[in-house]
CSV table of C-alpha atoms in Angstrom, one decimal:
chain,number,residue,atom,x,y,z
A,12,UNK,CA,83.6,26.7,-10.2
A,13,UNK,CA,84.9,23.4,-11.4
A,14,UNK,CA,88.1,25.0,-12.6
A,15,UNK,CA,91.3,22.6,-13.1
A,16,UNK,CA,94.6,23.6,-13.6
A,17,UNK,CA,94.5,23.3,-17.4
A,18,UNK,CA,91.7,26.1,-17.3
A,19,UNK,CA,94.1,28.4,-15.1
A,20,UNK,CA,97.1,28.0,-17.3
A,21,UNK,CA,94.6,29.0,-19.9
A,22,UNK,CA,93.1,32.1,-18.6
A,23,UNK,CA,96.8,33.5,-17.2
A,24,UNK,CA,98.2,32.9,-20.8
A,25,UNK,CA,95.6,34.9,-22.0
A,26,UNK,CA,95.8,37.6,-19.8
A,27,UNK,CA,100.1,37.0,-20.2
A,28,UNK,CA,100.1,36.9,-24.2
A,29,UNK,CA,96.6,38.4,-25.4
A,30,UNK,CA,96.6,41.6,-23.5
A,31,UNK,CA,98.2,44.3,-25.5
A,32,UNK,CA,99.7,47.2,-23.7
A,33,UNK,CA,97.2,49.8,-22.8
A,34,UNK,CA,94.2,47.2,-23.1
A,35,UNK,CA,92.2,47.1,-19.6
A,36,UNK,CA,90.5,43.9,-18.8
A,37,UNK,CA,87.6,43.6,-16.2
A,38,UNK,CA,86.1,41.1,-14.9
A,39,UNK,CA,83.1,41.3,-13.0
A,40,UNK,CA,80.8,38.9,-10.7
A,41,UNK,CA,77.4,40.3,-9.5
A,42,UNK,CA,75.0,38.9,-7.1
A,43,UNK,CA,71.6,40.2,-7.1
A,44,UNK,CA,68.1,39.3,-5.7
A,45,UNK,CA,66.1,40.8,-9.2
A,46,UNK,CA,64.9,37.4,-10.1
A,47,UNK,CA,60.9,38.0,-9.9
A,48,UNK,CA,60.7,37.4,-13.6
A,49,UNK,CA,62.6,34.1,-13.6
A,50,UNK,CA,60.6,33.0,-10.6
A,51,UNK,CA,57.6,33.6,-12.6
A,52,UNK,CA,58.7,32.1,-15.5
A,53,UNK,CA,59.2,29.0,-13.8
A,54,UNK,CA,55.7,28.7,-12.6
A,55,UNK,CA,54.1,29.9,-15.6
A,56,UNK,CA,52.7,26.3,-16.7
A,57,UNK,CA,50.8,26.2,-13.3
A,58,UNK,CA,49.5,29.9,-13.7
A,59,UNK,CA,48.2,28.7,-17.5
A,60,UNK,CA,46.3,25.7,-15.8
A,61,UNK,CA,44.2,28.3,-13.3
A,62,UNK,CA,42.1,27.2,-10.8
A,63,UNK,CA,43.7,25.9,-7.5
A,64,UNK,CA,46.9,25.6,-9.6
A,65,UNK,CA,47.2,29.1,-10.2
A,66,UNK,CA,46.5,30.0,-6.6
A,67,UNK,CA,49.3,27.6,-5.7
A,68,UNK,CA,51.7,29.6,-8.2
A,69,UNK,CA,50.9,32.9,-6.8
A,70,UNK,CA,51.6,31.6,-3.1
A,71,UNK,CA,54.8,30.0,-4.5
A,72,UNK,CA,55.8,33.3,-6.3
A,73,UNK,CA,55.3,35.4,-3.0
A,74,UNK,CA,57.2,32.8,-0.9
A,75,UNK,CA,60.3,33.0,-3.2
A,76,UNK,CA,60.5,36.6,-3.8
A,77,UNK,CA,60.4,37.1,0.0
A,78,UNK,CA,63.3,34.6,0.1
A,79,UNK,CA,65.1,36.6,-2.2
A,80,UNK,CA,65.1,39.9,-0.2
A,81,UNK,CA,65.0,38.1,3.6
A,82,UNK,CA,66.4,34.4,2.7
A,83,UNK,CA,64.8,31.2,3.5
A,84,UNK,CA,63.8,30.8,7.2
A,85,UNK,CA,66.6,28.3,9.0
A,86,UNK,CA,67.8,27.4,12.5
A,87,UNK,CA,71.6,27.8,11.7
A,88,UNK,CA,71.6,31.4,10.5
A,89,UNK,CA,72.6,30.4,7.1
A,90,UNK,CA,72.2,33.3,4.7
A,91,UNK,CA,69.8,31.5,2.5
A,92,UNK,CA,68.8,34.4,0.1
A,93,UNK,CA,67.7,33.2,-3.5
A,94,UNK,CA,69.7,35.1,-6.0
A,95,UNK,CA,71.4,34.9,-9.5
A,96,UNK,CA,75.0,35.4,-10.6
A,97,UNK,CA,76.1,37.1,-14.0
A,98,UNK,CA,79.7,37.1,-14.7
A,99,UNK,CA,80.9,39.8,-17.2
A,100,UNK,CA,83.9,40.3,-18.7
A,101,UNK,CA,84.8,43.4,-20.6
A,102,UNK,CA,88.0,45.0,-22.3
A,103,UNK,CA,88.7,48.5,-23.1
A,104,UNK,CA,91.5,50.7,-24.1
A,105,UNK,CA,91.8,54.5,-24.9
A,106,UNK,CA,90.6,55.6,-28.4
A,107,UNK,CA,94.1,57.0,-29.6
A,108,UNK,CA,95.6,53.4,-29.2
A,109,UNK,CA,93.1,51.0,-31.2
A,110,UNK,CA,90.6,51.8,-33.6
A,111,UNK,CA,87.1,50.0,-33.9
A,112,UNK,CA,88.2,47.6,-36.7
A,113,UNK,CA,91.2,46.4,-34.5
A,114,UNK,CA,89.0,46.0,-31.4
A,115,UNK,CA,86.3,44.1,-33.5
A,116,UNK,CA,89.3,42.1,-34.5
A,117,UNK,CA,90.9,41.8,-31.1
A,118,UNK,CA,87.6,40.9,-30.1
A,119,UNK,CA,87.4,37.4,-32.2
A,120,UNK,CA,90.8,36.6,-31.3
A,121,UNK,CA,89.2,36.9,-27.4
A,122,UNK,CA,86.5,34.6,-28.4
A,123,UNK,CA,88.6,32.1,-29.7
A,124,UNK,CA,90.4,32.1,-26.7
A,125,UNK,CA,87.6,31.3,-24.4
A,126,UNK,CA,86.3,28.6,-26.4
A,127,UNK,CA,89.2,26.8,-26.2
A,128,UNK,CA,89.4,27.2,-22.8
A,129,UNK,CA,86.0,25.3,-22.8
A,130,UNK,CA,84.3,28.5,-21.5
A,131,UNK,CA,80.4,29.4,-22.4
A,132,UNK,CA,79.7,32.8,-23.1
A,133,UNK,CA,77.5,35.4,-25.2
A,134,UNK,CA,78.2,38.7,-26.4
A,135,UNK,CA,76.7,41.3,-24.2
A,136,UNK,CA,74.1,43.4,-25.7
A,137,UNK,CA,73.2,47.2,-25.1
A,138,UNK,CA,70.2,46.9,-23.3
A,139,UNK,CA,71.9,44.1,-21.1
A,140,UNK,CA,74.7,46.2,-20.2
A,141,UNK,CA,72.6,49.4,-19.4
A,142,UNK,CA,70.7,47.0,-16.7
A,143,UNK,CA,73.9,46.0,-15.4
A,144,UNK,CA,75.1,49.5,-15.0
A,145,UNK,CA,71.8,50.7,-13.6
A,146,UNK,CA,71.3,47.8,-10.9
A,147,UNK,CA,75.0,49.1,-9.4
A,148,UNK,CA,74.2,53.0,-10.0
A,149,UNK,CA,71.0,52.3,-8.6
A,150,UNK,CA,70.8,49.5,-5.8
A,151,UNK,CA,67.2,49.1,-4.7
A,152,UNK,CA,67.3,46.7,-1.9
A,153,UNK,CA,64.0,46.2,-2.2
A,154,UNK,CA,63.7,46.0,-6.3
A,155,UNK,CA,62.7,42.6,-7.3
A,156,UNK,CA,63.2,43.0,-11.4
A,157,UNK,CA,65.5,45.3,-13.2
A,158,UNK,CA,64.4,48.4,-14.6
A,159,UNK,CA,62.8,48.9,-17.9
A,160,UNK,CA,65.8,50.0,-20.3
A,161,UNK,CA,65.3,52.4,-23.2
A,162,UNK,CA,67.9,53.2,-25.4
A,163,UNK,CA,67.8,55.8,-28.2
A,164,UNK,CA,70.4,55.7,-30.4
A,165,UNK,CA,70.6,59.4,-31.2
A,166,UNK,CA,71.7,60.0,-27.8
A,167,UNK,CA,74.6,58.4,-25.7
A,168,UNK,CA,73.7,55.8,-23.4
A,169,UNK,CA,74.3,58.1,-19.9
A,170,UNK,CA,70.9,59.1,-21.0
A,171,UNK,CA,69.4,55.7,-20.8
A,172,UNK,CA,71.3,55.3,-17.4
A,173,UNK,CA,69.0,57.9,-15.1
A,174,UNK,CA,66.2,56.0,-13.3
A,175,UNK,CA,64.3,58.7,-11.2
A,176,UNK,CA,66.5,60.4,-8.6
A,177,UNK,CA,69.1,59.1,-6.5
A,178,UNK,CA,71.3,61.0,-4.1
A,179,UNK,CA,74.5,59.8,-2.9
A,180,UNK,CA,76.0,60.5,0.4
A,181,UNK,CA,79.5,59.6,0.8
A,182,UNK,CA,81.3,59.1,4.1
A,183,UNK,CA,84.4,57.4,5.1
A,184,UNK,CA,83.3,53.8,5.6
A,185,UNK,CA,80.5,53.8,3.0
A,186,UNK,CA,78.2,55.2,0.2
A,187,UNK,CA,74.5,56.0,1.1
A,188,UNK,CA,72.3,56.0,-2.0
A,189,UNK,CA,69.2,57.7,-1.1
A,190,UNK,CA,66.6,56.4,-4.2
A,191,UNK,CA,63.5,57.2,-5.7
A,192,UNK,CA,62.1,54.9,-9.0
A,193,UNK,CA,59.8,56.5,-11.7
A,194,UNK,CA,56.7,55.7,-9.6
A,195,UNK,CA,58.2,57.9,-6.8
A,196,UNK,CA,58.8,55.1,-4.2
A,197,UNK,CA,62.1,55.8,-2.1
A,198,UNK,CA,64.7,53.5,-1.0
A,199,UNK,CA,68.0,53.5,0.6
A,200,UNK,CA,71.0,51.2,0.3
A,201,UNK,CA,74.6,51.2,1.7
A,202,UNK,CA,77.3,50.7,-0.4
A,203,UNK,CA,80.6,49.4,1.2
A,204,UNK,CA,83.6,48.8,-0.7
A,205,UNK,CA,86.2,46.4,0.7
A,206,UNK,CA,89.9,46.1,-0.4
A,207,UNK,CA,92.5,43.2,-0.1
A,208,UNK,CA,95.6,43.9,2.7
A,209,UNK,CA,96.9,40.3,2.4
A,210,UNK,CA,97.1,37.6,0.4
A,211,UNK,CA,97.4,33.9,1.3
A,212,UNK,CA,100.6,31.5,0.6
A,213,UNK,CA,98.9,29.3,-1.5
A,214,UNK,CA,95.5,29.6,-3.1
A,215,UNK,CA,93.6,28.0,-6.2
A,216,UNK,CA,91.3,29.6,-8.8
A,217,UNK,CA,88.5,26.8,-7.8
A,218,UNK,CA,88.6,27.8,-4.5
A,219,UNK,CA,87.6,31.4,-4.9
A,220,UNK,CA,83.6,30.5,-4.7
A,221,UNK,CA,84.2,30.0,-1.1
A,222,UNK,CA,84.4,33.4,-0.5
A,223,UNK,CA,80.8,33.8,-1.1
A,224,UNK,CA,79.2,30.6,-1.2
A,225,UNK,CA,81.2,28.0,0.7
A,226,UNK,CA,79.4,24.5,0.6
A,227,UNK,CA,81.2,23.0,3.6
A,228,UNK,CA,80.8,26.0,5.6
A,229,UNK,CA,77.4,27.4,4.4
A,230,UNK,CA,77.0,30.0,7.3
A,231,UNK,CA,80.3,32.2,5.6
A,232,UNK,CA,78.1,33.2,2.7
A,233,UNK,CA,77.6,36.8,1.9
A,234,UNK,CA,73.9,37.5,2.9
A,235,UNK,CA,73.6,40.3,0.5
A,236,UNK,CA,73.8,41.4,-3.1
A,237,UNK,CA,77.4,42.2,-4.3
A,238,UNK,CA,79.8,42.9,-6.9
A,239,UNK,CA,83.4,41.1,-6.9
A,240,UNK,CA,85.8,43.3,-9.7
A,241,UNK,CA,89.5,42.6,-10.9
A,242,UNK,CA,90.5,44.8,-13.2
A,243,UNK,CA,94.2,44.3,-15.0
A,244,UNK,CA,95.8,46.6,-17.3
A,245,UNK,CA,98.4,45.5,-20.1
A,246,UNK,CA,101.6,46.8,-20.1
A,247,UNK,CA,105.2,46.7,-21.5
A,248,UNK,CA,106.9,43.8,-19.8
A,249,UNK,CA,110.3,45.1,-20.6
A,250,UNK,CA,109.5,48.1,-18.6
A,251,UNK,CA,108.0,45.8,-15.6
A,252,UNK,CA,111.1,43.5,-15.5
A,253,UNK,CA,113.2,46.4,-15.8
A,254,UNK,CA,111.3,48.0,-12.7
A,255,UNK,CA,111.7,44.2,-10.7
A,256,UNK,CA,115.7,44.5,-11.5
A,257,UNK,CA,115.8,47.9,-10.1
A,258,UNK,CA,113.8,47.1,-7.2
A,259,UNK,CA,115.9,43.9,-6.1
A,260,UNK,CA,119.2,45.8,-6.7
A,261,UNK,CA,117.8,48.7,-4.3
A,262,UNK,CA,116.6,46.4,-1.7
A,263,UNK,CA,119.5,44.6,-1.5
A,264,UNK,CA,121.9,47.4,-1.7
A,265,UNK,CA,120.0,49.4,1.4
A,266,UNK,CA,119.9,45.9,3.4
A,267,UNK,CA,121.8,47.2,6.4
A,268,UNK,CA,120.7,47.1,10.4
A,269,UNK,CA,118.6,50.3,10.3
A,270,UNK,CA,116.8,49.7,7.3
A,271,UNK,CA,115.8,45.9,8.1
A,272,UNK,CA,115.0,47.2,11.4
A,273,UNK,CA,112.7,49.7,9.8
A,274,UNK,CA,111.6,47.4,7.5
A,275,UNK,CA,112.0,43.6,8.8
A,276,UNK,CA,110.2,42.2,5.6
A,277,UNK,CA,113.2,43.7,3.1
A,278,UNK,CA,115.0,40.5,2.6
A,279,UNK,CA,112.0,39.0,1.6
A,280,UNK,CA,110.6,41.6,-0.8
A,281,UNK,CA,113.9,41.6,-2.3
A,282,UNK,CA,113.9,38.2,-2.8
A,283,UNK,CA,110.2,37.9,-4.3
A,284,UNK,CA,111.3,41.0,-6.8
A,285,UNK,CA,114.3,38.8,-7.8
A,286,UNK,CA,112.0,35.6,-8.3
A,287,UNK,CA,109.6,37.7,-10.5
A,288,UNK,CA,112.9,39.3,-12.3
A,289,UNK,CA,113.9,35.4,-13.1
A,290,UNK,CA,110.7,33.9,-13.9
A,291,UNK,CA,109.7,37.1,-16.2
A,292,UNK,CA,112.8,36.9,-18.4
A,293,UNK,CA,112.0,33.4,-19.0
A,294,UNK,CA,108.5,34.1,-19.8
A,295,UNK,CA,106.8,32.3,-17.3
A,296,UNK,CA,105.4,35.1,-15.0
A,297,UNK,CA,103.8,38.4,-16.3
A,298,UNK,CA,103.9,41.4,-14.1
A,299,UNK,CA,100.8,43.3,-14.7
A,300,UNK,CA,99.1,46.0,-12.5
A,301,UNK,CA,95.5,45.3,-11.4
A,302,UNK,CA,92.6,46.3,-9.0
A,303,UNK,CA,90.5,44.1,-7.0
A,304,UNK,CA,87.5,45.2,-5.2
A,305,UNK,CA,84.5,43.6,-3.2
A,306,UNK,CA,81.3,46.0,-3.4
A,307,UNK,CA,78.4,45.0,-0.6
A,308,UNK,CA,75.1,46.3,-1.5
A,309,UNK,CA,73.2,46.1,2.3
A,310,UNK,CA,70.8,48.2,3.9
A,311,UNK,CA,70.7,49.9,7.7
A,312,UNK,CA,70.1,46.6,9.4
A,313,UNK,CA,72.2,44.5,7.3
A,314,UNK,CA,75.5,46.8,6.9
A,315,UNK,CA,77.3,45.2,9.9
A,316,UNK,CA,76.2,41.5,9.4
A,317,UNK,CA,77.3,41.7,5.6
A,318,UNK,CA,80.5,43.1,6.3
A,319,UNK,CA,81.4,40.9,9.2
A,320,UNK,CA,80.5,37.8,6.8
A,321,UNK,CA,82.7,39.3,4.3
A,322,UNK,CA,85.6,39.6,6.3
A,323,UNK,CA,85.1,36.0,8.1
A,324,UNK,CA,85.1,34.2,4.8
A,325,UNK,CA,87.9,35.7,3.1
A,326,UNK,CA,89.7,35.3,6.1
A,327,UNK,CA,88.6,31.5,6.6
A,328,UNK,CA,90.7,31.3,2.9
A,329,UNK,CA,93.6,32.9,4.1
A,330,UNK,CA,92.8,36.2,2.8
A,331,UNK,CA,93.1,39.4,4.9
A,332,UNK,CA,89.8,41.8,4.0
A,333,UNK,CA,89.1,45.4,5.5
A,334,UNK,CA,86.6,47.9,4.5
A,335,UNK,CA,88.1,50.9,2.7
A,336,UNK,CA,88.9,54.2,4.1
A,337,UNK,CA,88.4,57.6,2.8
A,338,UNK,CA,88.2,56.0,-0.8
A,339,UNK,CA,84.9,54.7,-1.0
A,340,UNK,CA,83.5,57.1,-3.6
A,341,UNK,CA,86.8,56.7,-5.7
A,342,UNK,CA,86.6,52.7,-5.5
A,343,UNK,CA,82.8,52.9,-6.1
A,344,UNK,CA,83.3,54.9,-9.5
A,345,UNK,CA,86.1,52.8,-10.4
A,346,UNK,CA,84.2,49.4,-10.3
A,347,UNK,CA,82.3,50.9,-13.3
A,348,UNK,CA,83.1,49.1,-16.5
A,349,UNK,CA,85.5,51.2,-18.9
A,350,UNK,CA,86.6,53.4,-16.1
């Protein structure tokens, strides 16, 4: 929110010039409702005064906690659920490509780039990382705070990710998680993964918040917790330019009457690949493979509403979003950090 053309160019330049071959960059925006500690912290001065102030604070705490699960009551059907947004940025690669000293040096270079771009950030600690992954793996729709984390350096992090019991039921259209925490309380969550089918002709980076929080059309906001993830891999641009040139030549040479009848967009594809090749040879464009996914965390009651709101919000911005078919489990695993 608030990005301008200078920031767009800065971020594009970072991916184009600062992402080595074989390095993966993952950007994740996580909206959640586990904000009871933050609400209680804001009301702490009233709790400390005691008496009627404490009673009012308890009522306020209960009211806002209910709003984080069900939303504030309103007559316009606006999904006014109280929530928090967290943005994560991960860089990873195979151990054979970079050693630990090289990765630490690369992190220093990236932090300098982010500071120059005017972005505020903090390094992600082990405990916070485990809380984030646990919230994705165990998306309890009734949880008001993150699970406690106990990290033992003598064991792998996977040991710290285990919370109670979780059974995943995999369907073509969704993943159903049957959860139970340390106290034995049961819950059920619907995990719905969506993919992009079509991109708009024009789009700006500062328009992306309208996907989930459109201030001019508030009824289009997403009513549930979600995870938007974008994964980009650095690859050799010489190979990608050679691929673009080969694609252009192949499409142009096969553009006969039969092929254009079977694929009416063949000439447009050839023109696009040729433009990519020409701009890439000048250093204006970098061709990088990417993976985009929207994960909705809902329940049986809000599943259809959440999916309809997501499709409508993206369509209003010129994108075509659809519920993934037969790849729900694969896409769910793919959005995890370092996958």
